[in-house]
Coordinates of N, CA and C in Angstrom, one line a residue:
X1 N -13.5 -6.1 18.0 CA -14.2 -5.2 18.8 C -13.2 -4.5 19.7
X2 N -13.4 -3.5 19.5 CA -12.4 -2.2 20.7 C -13.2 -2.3 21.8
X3 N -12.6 -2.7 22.8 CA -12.8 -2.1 24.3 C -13.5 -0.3 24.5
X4 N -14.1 0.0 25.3 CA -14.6 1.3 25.5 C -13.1 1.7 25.8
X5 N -12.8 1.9 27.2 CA -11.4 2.2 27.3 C -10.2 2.3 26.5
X6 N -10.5 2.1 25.2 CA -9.1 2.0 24.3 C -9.9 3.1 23.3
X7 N -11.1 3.6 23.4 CA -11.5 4.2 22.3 C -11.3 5.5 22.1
X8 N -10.2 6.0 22.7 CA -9.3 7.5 22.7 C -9.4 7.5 21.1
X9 N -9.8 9.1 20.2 CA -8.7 8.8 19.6 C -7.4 8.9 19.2
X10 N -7.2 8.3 18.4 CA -5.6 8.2 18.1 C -4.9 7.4 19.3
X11 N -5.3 6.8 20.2 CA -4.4 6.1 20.9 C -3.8 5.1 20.3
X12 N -5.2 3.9 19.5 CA -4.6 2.9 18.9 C -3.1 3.2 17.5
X13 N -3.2 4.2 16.6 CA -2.1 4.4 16.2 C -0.7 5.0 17.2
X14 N -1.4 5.8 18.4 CA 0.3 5.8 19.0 C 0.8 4.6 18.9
X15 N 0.2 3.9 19.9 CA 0.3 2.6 20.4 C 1.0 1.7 19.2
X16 N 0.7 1.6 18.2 CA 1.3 0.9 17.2 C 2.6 1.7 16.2
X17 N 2.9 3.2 17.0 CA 3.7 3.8 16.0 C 5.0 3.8 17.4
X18 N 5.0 3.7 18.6 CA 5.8 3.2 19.5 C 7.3 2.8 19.2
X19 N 6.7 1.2 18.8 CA 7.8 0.4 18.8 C 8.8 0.7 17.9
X20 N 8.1 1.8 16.5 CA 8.9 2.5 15.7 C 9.9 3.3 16.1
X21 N 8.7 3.9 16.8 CA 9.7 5.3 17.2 C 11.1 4.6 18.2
X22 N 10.7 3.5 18.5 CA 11.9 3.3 19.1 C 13.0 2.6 18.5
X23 N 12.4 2.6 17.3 CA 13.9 1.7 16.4 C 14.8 2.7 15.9
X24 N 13.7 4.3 15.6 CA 14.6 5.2 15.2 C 15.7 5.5 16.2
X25 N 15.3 5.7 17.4 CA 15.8 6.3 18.8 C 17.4 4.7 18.5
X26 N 16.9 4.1 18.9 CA 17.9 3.2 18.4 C 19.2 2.8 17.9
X27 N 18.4 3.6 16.4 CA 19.5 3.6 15.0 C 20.3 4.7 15.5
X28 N 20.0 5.8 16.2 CA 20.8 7.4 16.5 C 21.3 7.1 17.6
X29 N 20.7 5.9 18.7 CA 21.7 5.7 19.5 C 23.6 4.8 18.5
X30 N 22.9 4.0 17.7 CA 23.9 3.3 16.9 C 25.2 4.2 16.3
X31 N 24.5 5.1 15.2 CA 25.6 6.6 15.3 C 26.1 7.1 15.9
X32 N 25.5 7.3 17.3 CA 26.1 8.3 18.9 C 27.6 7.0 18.8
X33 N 27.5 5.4 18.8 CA 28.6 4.9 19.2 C 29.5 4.8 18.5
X34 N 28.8 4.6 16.8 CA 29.9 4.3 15.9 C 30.8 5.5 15.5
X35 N 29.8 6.7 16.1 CA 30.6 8.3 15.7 C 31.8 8.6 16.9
X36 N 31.1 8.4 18.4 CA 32.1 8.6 19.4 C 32.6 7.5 20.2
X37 N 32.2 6.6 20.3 CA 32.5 5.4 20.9 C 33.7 4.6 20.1
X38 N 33.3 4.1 18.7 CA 34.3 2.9 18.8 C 35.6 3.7 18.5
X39 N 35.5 4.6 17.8 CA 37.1 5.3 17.1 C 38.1 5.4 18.4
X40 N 37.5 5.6 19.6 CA 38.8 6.0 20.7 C 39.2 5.0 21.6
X41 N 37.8 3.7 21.5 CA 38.4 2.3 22.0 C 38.8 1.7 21.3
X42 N 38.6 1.7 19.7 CA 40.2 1.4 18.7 C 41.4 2.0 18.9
X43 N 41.4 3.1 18.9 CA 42.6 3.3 18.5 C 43.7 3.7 20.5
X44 N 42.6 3.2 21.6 CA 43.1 3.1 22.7 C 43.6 1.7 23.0
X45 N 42.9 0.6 22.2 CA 43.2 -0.7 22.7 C 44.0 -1.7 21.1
X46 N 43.2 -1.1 20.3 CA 44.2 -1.2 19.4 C 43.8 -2.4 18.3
X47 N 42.8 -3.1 19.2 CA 41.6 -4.1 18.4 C 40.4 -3.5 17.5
X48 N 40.0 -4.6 17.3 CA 39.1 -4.6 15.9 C 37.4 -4.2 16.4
X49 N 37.9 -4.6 17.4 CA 36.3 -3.9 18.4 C 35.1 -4.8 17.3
X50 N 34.9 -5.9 17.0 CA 33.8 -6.7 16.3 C 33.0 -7.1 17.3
X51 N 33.0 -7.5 18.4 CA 32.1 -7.9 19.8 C 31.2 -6.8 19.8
X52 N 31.9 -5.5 20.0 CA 31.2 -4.3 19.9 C 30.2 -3.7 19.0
X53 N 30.5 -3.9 18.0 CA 29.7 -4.0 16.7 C 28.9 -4.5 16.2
X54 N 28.7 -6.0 17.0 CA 27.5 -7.4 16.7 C 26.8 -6.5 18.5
X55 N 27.2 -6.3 19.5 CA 26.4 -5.5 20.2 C 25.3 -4.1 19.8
X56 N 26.6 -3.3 19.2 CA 26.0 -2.2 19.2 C 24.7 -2.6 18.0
X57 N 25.0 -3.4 16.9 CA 23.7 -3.9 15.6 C 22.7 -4.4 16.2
X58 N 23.0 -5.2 17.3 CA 21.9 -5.9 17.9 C 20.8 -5.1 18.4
X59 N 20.5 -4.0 19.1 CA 19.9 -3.2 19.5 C 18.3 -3.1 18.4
X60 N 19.1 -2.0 17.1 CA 17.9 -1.7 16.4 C 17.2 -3.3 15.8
X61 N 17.8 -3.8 15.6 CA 17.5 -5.0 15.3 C 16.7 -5.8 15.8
X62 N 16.7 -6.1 17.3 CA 15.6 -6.6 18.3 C 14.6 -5.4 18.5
X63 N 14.9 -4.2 18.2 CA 13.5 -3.1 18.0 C 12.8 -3.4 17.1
X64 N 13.3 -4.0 15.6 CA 12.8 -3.8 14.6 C 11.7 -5.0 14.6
X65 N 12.3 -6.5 15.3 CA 11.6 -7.5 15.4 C 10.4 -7.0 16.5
X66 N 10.5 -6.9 17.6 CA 9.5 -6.0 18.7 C 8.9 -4.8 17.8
X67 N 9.2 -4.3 17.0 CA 7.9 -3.9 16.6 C 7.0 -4.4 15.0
X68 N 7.5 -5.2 14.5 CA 6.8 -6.2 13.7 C 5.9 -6.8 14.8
X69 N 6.0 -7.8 15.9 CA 5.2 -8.3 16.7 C 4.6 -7.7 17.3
X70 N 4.8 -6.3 17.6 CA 4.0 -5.7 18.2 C 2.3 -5.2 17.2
X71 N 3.2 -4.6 16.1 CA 2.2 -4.5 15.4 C 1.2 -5.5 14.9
X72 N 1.6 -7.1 14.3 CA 0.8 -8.0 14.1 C 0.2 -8.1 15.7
X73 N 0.6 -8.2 16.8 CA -0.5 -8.0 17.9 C -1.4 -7.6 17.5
X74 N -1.2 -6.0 17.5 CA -2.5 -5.1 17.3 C -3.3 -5.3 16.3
X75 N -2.7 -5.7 14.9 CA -3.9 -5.7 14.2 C -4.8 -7.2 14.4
X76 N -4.4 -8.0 15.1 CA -4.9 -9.4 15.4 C -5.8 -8.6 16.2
X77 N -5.3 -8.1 17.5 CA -6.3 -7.8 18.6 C -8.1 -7.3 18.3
X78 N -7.3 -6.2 17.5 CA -7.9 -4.8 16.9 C -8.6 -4.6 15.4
X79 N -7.8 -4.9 15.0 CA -8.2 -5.1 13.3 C -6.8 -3.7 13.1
X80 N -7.1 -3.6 11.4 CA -6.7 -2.2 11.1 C -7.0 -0.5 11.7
X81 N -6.0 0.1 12.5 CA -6.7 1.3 12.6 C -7.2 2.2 11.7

């Protein structure tokens, strides 16, 4: 059962298309670092920069799990939109 207040529509699919959008946002932040970022702290410090790299992957990756959970939320909550 939907709440009155949630019965916008199309809210329930924003709501569940979110956590995507932010994985993409994510993965282009991932390229912003791997394109400008690591090339000049390699070749400034002279290391392998791998700390960096299990950082920078970590990101889309905890989006990708936040929004699996998110979405099984919603369709627990809600059902299918």
């Amino acid at each position: 059962v939907i709440p009155a207040e949630d019965c916008v529509p199309g809210k329930l699919l924003t709501t569940a298309r979110i956590p995507w959008l932010m994985v993409i946002y994510s993965l282009g932040l991932t390229v912003v670092y791997l394109v400008y970022y690591l090339p000049p702290f390699r070749a400034a410090t002279g290391q392998s920069a791998t700390a960096e790299l299990i950082v920078i992957s970590f990101g889309p990756l905890l989006w990708v799990f936040t929004a699996l959970f998110a979405r099984r939320t919603i369709l627990r909550q809600y059902g299918k939109p």
